[in-house]
Amino acid sequence: MPYARCGVPAVRGAPVDGRGRPRVGDGVIGSPPAFGAVQSRFESESPSAALVVRQRRSVIAQETSVDAPPAVAAVVVLAAGQGTRMRSSTPKVLHALGGRSLLGHVLAAAGPLGAATTVVVVGSGRDQVEAHLADVAPGALAVVQEQQLGSGHAAVVALAAVPEVEGAVLVLNGDSPLLTTRTLETLVAAHVAAGSVFTVLTASVDDPTGLGRIVRDDRGAPQAIVEERDATDEQRAIREVNAGVYVADAATLRRVLAGIGTSNAQGEQYLTDALAPLVAEGAPTAAVRADDPDDVLGCNDRKELAARRRTLNDRVLDDLMRSGVTVVDPQTTWVDVTCTVSADSVLEPGTQLRGSTTVDTGAVVGPDTTLLDTAVGPGASVVRSHCLGAEIGPEASVGPFSYLRPGTRLARGAKVGAYVETKNVQVGEDSKVPHLSYVGDATIGRGTNIGAATVFVNYDGVAKHHTTVGDHVRIGSDSMLVAPVTVGDGAYTAAGSVITSDVPPGAMAVARAPQRNVGGWVRRRRPGSPAADAAEAAERRAEAPAGGRAEASGADSDQ
Ligand code: UD1
Ligand code: CA
């Protein structure tokens, strides 16, 4: 690439491992791909919602205790439920927000805990969920729950698949995309500190509708988790709810789950029913409130999905603004958690940054711009444009109304202007494609100007071919450069030329029919038309004596 890519700092200083790689979600989600690797997805497949979760870097950096041994032996994610309320052919946990799937967010939050084993319980739409897992968390073990008999049954199935696991296990619903690593670490720390065998994460919320309630005794000790459908009126008034996140001793959980029944409104084995019997036998248990109740919010339908997306976005933008990014209109600016935006850049209204997009210092993006897997260099500007898999160099300028497709690389100071589409092209330093052009499969040198309405004719109907344009070239407006073809350094092409052969350095290539003027054609062939009248008047003026024209502009114009 034409410029060195800066080590763009993640917004809250993403933690790095010993070799300097971002540690966020490592082990589960994987490490960020080199920029070049990002291109490959476009070569092999078309973008889709499922793909965005492949992007690894997060602006929501999550702190973790590096050197201590993992506090949890295993992470179990429950993701087999059908998600009926989404009314979707896509399994619920694969619905995307903020650059990851629901499941991807949960895995990213749990990843830094460093558990040696990660189990994901799959069932509904399991082929899709397994394929997704292979992509975002290849180290995770997918365990099939054939029938969705409840969250407790799902946990039983998961633990049966890893009989060797002992000690603390973290069990979490797969539909809580706002969970943070910090909250999980706090929960685990509290579990350990209390010597608990079963600890549930809770939150006090304004509207507990649909959620399990936390029943505590007079001294505040947790007694039971009661699902809303099974709750008394008095219990329904409780506003402390179950987050669907638990830390438990593996052996204890196996034992107690073996004994839970299905005598509830849904006829399911509830994981939540593990608490009461443990309390009854006097085992140490705990319930820990999350600092931010948003953390625990699940996602059961599309309305909640939109609400979670908004909350997630607000968090990302708050982080960005705190770190020195100007976000002109947070309501219309959307940034995936996987993007990196540096201080002193500006995001104008209507900006969407997705995937592995990076925006460097001093850059201005928007208004009304979408960037997917695109790197914007320092001081660059991108206005009202749509860019996919592009690299926009320092001080480069894009838009308004440009469409940059994968493999577009603009060097320092390059310009792609209005109504220009580019694909798989390198544009050299200070070169310009200012107006109304298509540039595909090409290398353009430095200081070159591509005239308005030029088309790089790269496709012969079967195969794509490459065009090479040298340094300080002037391509005339409305040129067709029929690939494969090379235009040498310092060459010109005449406007309207169809260039099918190489142009040597410094030559002027003219490839168009010479002009022929057929005199008097309009008067003969279009007599009496306004054009003919105008032509006759012009001819009369031309024939009039030299001084006559000035007089004609006076009172008497009738000659
Ligand atoms: C669950 C809790 C509820 C809590 C809420 C938090 C139970 C019984 N209730 O309710 O107390 O307040 O989460 O959001 O757990 N799943 C399976 N297999 C199954 C059933 C469910 O894997 O057979 C998975 C689902 O994919 C989901 C999770 O378990 O990720 C929870 O199931 P869901 O139906 O969403 O439970 P909620 O009604 O939300
Ligand atoms: Ca749920």
PDB file of C-alpha atoms in Angstrom, residues 49-261:
ATOM      1  CA  ALA A  49     -25.106  -9.414   7.841  1.00  0.00           C
ATOM      2  CA  ALA A  50     -23.396 -12.530   9.119  1.00  0.00           C
ATOM      3  CA  LEU A  51     -20.042 -11.318   7.867  1.00  0.00           C
ATOM      4  CA  VAL A  52     -19.785  -8.244   9.969  1.00  0.00           C
ATOM      5  CA  VAL A  53     -19.190 -10.365  13.002  1.00  0.00           C
ATOM      6  CA  ARG A  54     -15.902 -11.473  11.497  1.00  0.00           C
ATOM      7  CA  GLN A  55     -14.402  -8.157  12.284  1.00  0.00           C
ATOM      8  CA  ARG A  56     -12.404  -8.380  15.407  1.00  0.00           C
ATOM      9  CA  ARG A  57     -11.254  -5.092  16.759  1.00  0.00           C
ATOM     10  CA  SER A  58     -13.339  -3.376  19.366  1.00  0.00           C
ATOM     11  CA  VAL A  59     -13.476   0.219  20.454  1.00  0.00           C
ATOM     12  CA  ILE A  60     -14.997  -1.055  23.647  1.00  0.00           C
ATOM     13  CA  ALA A  61     -11.781  -2.136  25.164  1.00  0.00           C
ATOM     14  CA  GLN A  62     -12.212  -4.487  28.022  1.00  0.00           C
ATOM     15  CA  GLU A  63      -9.893  -4.734  30.939  1.00  0.00           C
ATOM     16  CA  THR A  64      -8.865  -8.111  32.170  1.00  0.00           C
ATOM     17  CA  SER A  65      -6.568  -9.563  34.712  1.00  0.00           C
ATOM     18  CA  VAL A  66      -3.700 -10.773  32.561  1.00  0.00           C
ATOM     19  CA  ASP A  67      -1.407 -12.863  34.620  1.00  0.00           C
ATOM     20  CA  ALA A  68      -3.785 -14.425  37.133  1.00  0.00           C
ATOM     21  CA  PRO A  69      -5.040 -17.913  36.289  1.00  0.00           C
ATOM     22  CA  PRO A  70      -8.516 -17.883  34.767  1.00  0.00           C
ATOM     23  CA  ALA A  71     -11.157 -17.509  37.461  1.00  0.00           C
ATOM     24  CA  VAL A  72     -13.596 -19.642  35.491  1.00  0.00           C
ATOM     25  CA  ALA A  73     -12.792 -23.072  34.068  1.00  0.00           C
ATOM     26  CA  ALA A  74     -15.456 -22.904  31.401  1.00  0.00           C
ATOM     27  CA  VAL A  75     -17.889 -20.567  29.726  1.00  0.00           C
ATOM     28  CA  VAL A  76     -21.241 -22.009  28.683  1.00  0.00           C
ATOM     29  CA  VAL A  77     -23.402 -19.979  26.323  1.00  0.00           C
ATOM     30  CA  LEU A  78     -27.029 -21.024  25.930  1.00  0.00           C
ATOM     31  CA  ALA A  79     -27.974 -20.414  22.322  1.00  0.00           C
ATOM     32  CA  ALA A  80     -30.305 -23.234  21.330  1.00  0.00           C
ATOM     33  CA  GLY A  81     -33.598 -21.435  21.791  1.00  0.00           C
ATOM     34  CA  GLN A  82     -35.709 -20.778  18.763  1.00  0.00           C
ATOM     35  CA  GLY A  83     -36.244 -17.104  19.371  1.00  0.00           C
ATOM     36  CA  THR A  84     -39.837 -17.316  18.182  1.00  0.00           C
ATOM     37  CA  ARG A  85     -40.479 -13.695  19.060  1.00  0.00           C
ATOM     38  CA  MET A  86     -37.991 -12.511  16.442  1.00  0.00           C
ATOM     39  CA  ARG A  87     -40.266 -13.980  13.741  1.00  0.00           C
ATOM     40  CA  SER A  88     -37.259 -14.786  11.626  1.00  0.00           C
ATOM     41  CA  SER A  89     -35.768 -17.613   9.601  1.00  0.00           C
ATOM     42  CA  THR A  90     -32.425 -16.529  11.048  1.00  0.00           C
ATOM     43  CA  PRO A  91     -31.678 -18.038  14.465  1.00  0.00           C
ATOM     44  CA  LYS A  92     -32.085 -15.365  17.109  1.00  0.00           C
ATOM     45  CA  VAL A  93     -28.486 -15.344  18.301  1.00  0.00           C
ATOM     46  CA  LEU A  94     -27.267 -14.578  14.760  1.00  0.00           C
ATOM     47  CA  HIS A  95     -29.122 -11.296  14.476  1.00  0.00           C
ATOM     48  CA  ALA A  96     -26.563  -8.516  14.221  1.00  0.00           C
ATOM     49  CA  LEU A  97     -26.034  -5.220  15.945  1.00  0.00           C
ATOM     50  CA  GLY A  98     -23.037  -2.951  16.190  1.00  0.00           C
ATOM     51  CA  GLY A  99     -20.759  -5.182  14.139  1.00  0.00           C
ATOM     52  CA  ARG A 100     -21.368  -8.537  15.768  1.00  0.00           C
ATOM     53  CA  SER A 101     -24.111 -11.084  16.205  1.00  0.00           C
ATOM     54  CA  LEU A 102     -25.912 -11.322  19.548  1.00  0.00           C
ATOM     55  CA  LEU A 103     -23.855 -14.436  20.184  1.00  0.00           C
ATOM     56  CA  GLY A 104     -20.679 -12.713  19.024  1.00  0.00           C
ATOM     57  CA  HIS A 105     -21.154  -9.958  21.588  1.00  0.00           C
ATOM     58  CA  VAL A 106     -21.629 -12.476  24.393  1.00  0.00           C
ATOM     59  CA  LEU A 107     -18.525 -14.392  23.342  1.00  0.00           C
ATOM     60  CA  ALA A 108     -16.527 -11.174  23.041  1.00  0.00           C
ATOM     61  CA  ALA A 109     -17.535 -10.155  26.559  1.00  0.00           C
ATOM     62  CA  ALA A 110     -16.625 -13.543  28.016  1.00  0.00           C
ATOM     63  CA  GLY A 111     -13.470 -14.076  25.964  1.00  0.00           C
ATOM     64  CA  PRO A 112     -11.082 -12.021  28.110  1.00  0.00           C
ATOM     65  CA  LEU A 113     -11.963 -14.137  31.135  1.00  0.00           C
ATOM     66  CA  GLY A 114      -9.617 -16.658  29.582  1.00  0.00           C
ATOM     67  CA  ALA A 115     -11.574 -19.837  30.261  1.00  0.00           C
ATOM     68  CA  ALA A 116      -9.898 -22.883  28.776  1.00  0.00           C
ATOM     69  CA  THR A 117     -13.225 -24.262  27.594  1.00  0.00           C
ATOM     70  CA  THR A 118     -16.055 -22.473  25.821  1.00  0.00           C
ATOM     71  CA  VAL A 119     -19.226 -24.427  25.124  1.00  0.00           C
ATOM     72  CA  VAL A 120     -22.060 -23.068  23.021  1.00  0.00           C
ATOM     73  CA  VAL A 121     -25.349 -24.943  23.187  1.00  0.00           C
ATOM     74  CA  VAL A 122     -26.951 -24.973  19.750  1.00  0.00           C
ATOM     75  CA  GLY A 123     -30.304 -26.298  18.617  1.00  0.00           C
ATOM     76  CA  SER A 124     -32.646 -24.168  16.560  1.00  0.00           C
ATOM     77  CA  GLY A 125     -30.954 -23.292  13.280  1.00  0.00           C
ATOM     78  CA  ARG A 126     -27.915 -25.113  14.502  1.00  0.00           C
ATOM     79  CA  ASP A 127     -26.213 -25.466  11.117  1.00  0.00           C
ATOM     80  CA  GLN A 128     -26.191 -21.711  10.750  1.00  0.00           C
ATOM     81  CA  VAL A 129     -25.091 -21.144  14.329  1.00  0.00           C
ATOM     82  CA  GLU A 130     -22.306 -23.733  14.027  1.00  0.00           C
ATOM     83  CA  ALA A 131     -21.061 -22.182  10.783  1.00  0.00           C
ATOM     84  CA  HIS A 132     -21.048 -18.791  12.455  1.00  0.00           C
ATOM     85  CA  LEU A 133     -19.177 -20.147  15.453  1.00  0.00           C
ATOM     86  CA  ALA A 134     -16.533 -21.691  13.230  1.00  0.00           C
ATOM     87  CA  ASP A 135     -16.038 -18.218  11.893  1.00  0.00           C
ATOM     88  CA  VAL A 136     -16.041 -16.080  15.035  1.00  0.00           C
ATOM     89  CA  ALA A 137     -14.995 -18.562  17.723  1.00  0.00           C
ATOM     90  CA  PRO A 138     -13.298 -21.552  16.167  1.00  0.00           C
ATOM     91  CA  GLY A 139     -12.054 -22.649  19.582  1.00  0.00           C
ATOM     92  CA  ALA A 140     -15.572 -22.988  20.992  1.00  0.00           C
ATOM     93  CA  LEU A 141     -17.264 -26.350  21.273  1.00  0.00           C
ATOM     94  CA  ALA A 142     -20.756 -26.480  19.795  1.00  0.00           C
ATOM     95  CA  VAL A 143     -22.967 -28.894  21.720  1.00  0.00           C
ATOM     96  CA  VAL A 144     -26.329 -29.873  20.309  1.00  0.00           C
ATOM     97  CA  GLN A 145     -29.462 -29.731  22.432  1.00  0.00           C
ATOM     98  CA  GLU A 146     -31.784 -31.807  20.269  1.00  0.00           C
ATOM     99  CA  GLN A 147     -34.981 -30.586  21.889  1.00  0.00           C
ATOM    100  CA  GLN A 148     -35.330 -27.205  23.524  1.00  0.00           C
ATOM    101  CA  LEU A 149     -36.563 -28.365  26.897  1.00  0.00           C
ATOM    102  CA  GLY A 150     -35.490 -25.243  28.745  1.00  0.00           C
ATOM    103  CA  SER A 151     -32.445 -23.290  29.859  1.00  0.00           C
ATOM    104  CA  GLY A 152     -31.752 -25.767  32.687  1.00  0.00           C
ATOM    105  CA  HIS A 153     -31.816 -28.664  30.266  1.00  0.00           C
ATOM    106  CA  ALA A 154     -29.491 -26.734  27.948  1.00  0.00           C
ATOM    107  CA  ALA A 155     -27.000 -26.304  30.788  1.00  0.00           C
ATOM    108  CA  VAL A 156     -27.226 -30.037  31.589  1.00  0.00           C
ATOM    109  CA  VAL A 157     -26.455 -30.898  27.968  1.00  0.00           C
ATOM    110  CA  ALA A 158     -23.520 -28.486  27.941  1.00  0.00           C
ATOM    111  CA  LEU A 159     -21.970 -29.789  31.149  1.00  0.00           C
ATOM    112  CA  ALA A 160     -22.417 -33.405  30.008  1.00  0.00           C
ATOM    113  CA  ALA A 161     -20.306 -32.621  26.945  1.00  0.00           C
ATOM    114  CA  VAL A 162     -17.347 -31.507  29.086  1.00  0.00           C
ATOM    115  CA  PRO A 163     -17.285 -33.991  31.995  1.00  0.00           C
ATOM    116  CA  GLU A 164     -13.701 -33.046  32.806  1.00  0.00           C
ATOM    117  CA  VAL A 165     -14.605 -29.460  33.695  1.00  0.00           C
ATOM    118  CA  GLU A 166     -14.544 -28.699  37.400  1.00  0.00           C
ATOM    119  CA  GLY A 167     -14.516 -25.494  39.425  1.00  0.00           C
ATOM    120  CA  ALA A 168     -16.328 -22.318  38.506  1.00  0.00           C
ATOM    121  CA  VAL A 169     -18.278 -22.178  35.271  1.00  0.00           C
ATOM    122  CA  LEU A 170     -19.868 -19.072  33.795  1.00  0.00           C
ATOM    123  CA  VAL A 171     -23.246 -19.802  32.209  1.00  0.00           C
ATOM    124  CA  LEU A 172     -24.898 -17.121  30.126  1.00  0.00           C
ATOM    125  CA  ASN A 173     -27.806 -16.580  27.801  1.00  0.00           C
ATOM    126  CA  GLY A 174     -26.770 -16.038  24.208  1.00  0.00           C
ATOM    127  CA  ASP A 175     -29.051 -13.056  23.749  1.00  0.00           C
ATOM    128  CA  SER A 176     -27.515 -10.392  26.021  1.00  0.00           C
ATOM    129  CA  PRO A 177     -25.439  -8.238  23.693  1.00  0.00           C
ATOM    130  CA  LEU A 178     -24.737  -5.433  26.152  1.00  0.00           C
ATOM    131  CA  LEU A 179     -22.849  -7.519  28.674  1.00  0.00           C
ATOM    132  CA  THR A 180     -19.372  -6.202  29.341  1.00  0.00           C
ATOM    133  CA  THR A 181     -16.276  -8.045  30.423  1.00  0.00           C
ATOM    134  CA  ARG A 182     -16.069  -5.768  33.425  1.00  0.00           C
ATOM    135  CA  THR A 183     -19.508  -6.824  34.640  1.00  0.00           C
ATOM    136  CA  LEU A 184     -18.664 -10.498  34.189  1.00  0.00           C
ATOM    137  CA  GLU A 185     -15.382 -10.069  36.036  1.00  0.00           C
ATOM    138  CA  THR A 186     -17.163  -8.327  38.884  1.00  0.00           C
ATOM    139  CA  LEU A 187     -19.629 -11.200  39.073  1.00  0.00           C
ATOM    140  CA  VAL A 188     -16.901 -13.829  39.094  1.00  0.00           C
ATOM    141  CA  ALA A 189     -14.903 -11.924  41.703  1.00  0.00           C
ATOM    142  CA  ALA A 190     -17.970 -11.672  43.941  1.00  0.00           C
ATOM    143  CA  HIS A 191     -18.635 -15.391  43.509  1.00  0.00           C
ATOM    144  CA  VAL A 192     -15.094 -16.224  44.557  1.00  0.00           C
ATOM    145  CA  ALA A 193     -15.058 -13.722  47.430  1.00  0.00           C
ATOM    146  CA  ALA A 194     -18.335 -15.087  48.826  1.00  0.00           C
ATOM    147  CA  GLY A 195     -17.196 -18.703  48.537  1.00  0.00           C
ATOM    148  CA  SER A 196     -20.456 -19.197  46.665  1.00  0.00           C
ATOM    149  CA  VAL A 197     -21.487 -22.294  44.733  1.00  0.00           C
ATOM    150  CA  PHE A 198     -24.116 -20.471  42.690  1.00  0.00           C
ATOM    151  CA  THR A 199     -24.083 -16.738  41.978  1.00  0.00           C
ATOM    152  CA  VAL A 200     -26.591 -14.964  39.775  1.00  0.00           C
ATOM    153  CA  LEU A 201     -26.168 -11.592  38.093  1.00  0.00           C
ATOM    154  CA  THR A 202     -29.112  -9.292  38.627  1.00  0.00           C
ATOM    155  CA  ALA A 203     -30.216  -5.765  37.862  1.00  0.00           C
ATOM    156  CA  SER A 204     -32.799  -3.398  39.194  1.00  0.00           C
ATOM    157  CA  VAL A 205     -34.856  -2.204  36.263  1.00  0.00           C
ATOM    158  CA  ASP A 206     -37.753   0.165  35.778  1.00  0.00           C
ATOM    159  CA  ASP A 207     -39.773  -2.340  33.800  1.00  0.00           C
ATOM    160  CA  PRO A 208     -39.217  -5.977  34.788  1.00  0.00           C
ATOM    161  CA  THR A 209     -41.899  -7.316  32.448  1.00  0.00           C
ATOM    162  CA  GLY A 210     -41.132 -10.788  31.114  1.00  0.00           C
ATOM    163  CA  LEU A 211     -38.052 -11.339  33.243  1.00  0.00           C
ATOM    164  CA  GLY A 212     -37.328 -13.650  36.148  1.00  0.00           C
ATOM    165  CA  ARG A 213     -37.613 -11.930  39.542  1.00  0.00           C
ATOM    166  CA  ILE A 214     -35.038 -12.209  42.322  1.00  0.00           C
ATOM    167  CA  VAL A 215     -36.694 -13.129  45.587  1.00  0.00           C
ATOM    168  CA  ARG A 216     -34.597 -12.158  48.635  1.00  0.00           C
ATOM    169  CA  ASP A 217     -35.219 -12.792  52.309  1.00  0.00           C
ATOM    170  CA  ASP A 218     -35.418 -10.167  55.057  1.00  0.00           C
ATOM    171  CA  ARG A 219     -31.663  -9.977  55.299  1.00  0.00           C
ATOM    172  CA  GLY A 220     -31.290  -9.567  51.555  1.00  0.00           C
ATOM    173  CA  ALA A 221     -30.031 -13.071  50.869  1.00  0.00           C
ATOM    174  CA  PRO A 222     -31.286 -14.500  47.563  1.00  0.00           C
ATOM    175  CA  GLN A 223     -33.901 -17.212  47.970  1.00  0.00           C
ATOM    176  CA  ALA A 224     -35.222 -18.018  44.544  1.00  0.00           C
ATOM    177  CA  ILE A 225     -35.577 -16.877  40.960  1.00  0.00           C
ATOM    178  CA  VAL A 226     -39.194 -16.863  39.891  1.00  0.00           C
ATOM    179  CA  GLU A 227     -40.231 -16.580  36.265  1.00  0.00           C
ATOM    180  CA  GLU A 228     -42.885 -13.978  35.606  1.00  0.00           C
ATOM    181  CA  ARG A 229     -45.412 -16.543  34.439  1.00  0.00           C
ATOM    182  CA  ASP A 230     -45.011 -18.446  37.675  1.00  0.00           C
ATOM    183  CA  ALA A 231     -44.823 -15.445  39.982  1.00  0.00           C
ATOM    184  CA  THR A 232     -47.366 -14.258  42.532  1.00  0.00           C
ATOM    185  CA  ASP A 233     -48.606 -10.678  42.289  1.00  0.00           C
ATOM    186  CA  GLU A 234     -46.309  -9.779  45.147  1.00  0.00           C
ATOM    187  CA  GLN A 235     -43.302 -11.315  43.359  1.00  0.00           C
ATOM    188  CA  ARG A 236     -44.213  -9.557  40.134  1.00  0.00           C
ATOM    189  CA  ALA A 237     -43.842  -6.236  41.921  1.00  0.00           C
ATOM    190  CA  ILE A 238     -40.142  -7.001  42.468  1.00  0.00           C
ATOM    191  CA  ARG A 239     -37.986  -4.964  40.138  1.00  0.00           C
ATOM    192  CA  GLU A 240     -34.742  -6.833  40.635  1.00  0.00           C
ATOM    193  CA  VAL A 241     -34.457  -9.256  37.761  1.00  0.00           C
ATOM    194  CA  ASN A 242     -32.365 -12.209  36.682  1.00  0.00           C
ATOM    195  CA  ALA A 243     -29.863 -11.270  33.977  1.00  0.00           C
ATOM    196  CA  GLY A 244     -29.526 -14.835  32.746  1.00  0.00           C
ATOM    197  CA  VAL A 245     -25.860 -14.883  33.761  1.00  0.00           C
ATOM    198  CA  TYR A 246     -24.626 -17.255  36.441  1.00  0.00           C
ATOM    199  CA  VAL A 247     -21.379 -18.469  37.952  1.00  0.00           C
ATOM    200  CA  ALA A 248     -21.605 -21.866  39.561  1.00  0.00           C
ATOM    201  CA  ASP A 249     -19.424 -24.657  40.832  1.00  0.00           C
ATOM    202  CA  ALA A 250     -19.560 -27.262  38.068  1.00  0.00           C
ATOM    203  CA  ALA A 251     -20.104 -30.286  40.316  1.00  0.00           C
ATOM    204  CA  THR A 252     -22.791 -28.529  42.332  1.00  0.00           C
ATOM    205  CA  LEU A 253     -24.587 -27.363  39.206  1.00  0.00           C
ATOM    206  CA  ARG A 254     -24.532 -30.852  37.660  1.00  0.00           C
ATOM    207  CA  ARG A 255     -25.978 -32.282  40.854  1.00  0.00           C
ATOM    208  CA  VAL A 256     -28.705 -29.741  41.418  1.00  0.00           C
ATOM    209  CA  LEU A 257     -29.791 -29.585  37.764  1.00  0.00           C
ATOM    210  CA  ALA A 258     -30.219 -33.362  37.762  1.00  0.00           C
ATOM    211  CA  GLY A 259     -32.964 -32.849  40.316  1.00  0.00           C
ATOM    212  CA  ILE A 260     -34.982 -29.969  38.856  1.00  0.00           C
ATOM    213  CA  GLY A 261     -38.398 -30.656  37.373  1.00  0.00           C
TER     214      GLY A 261
END
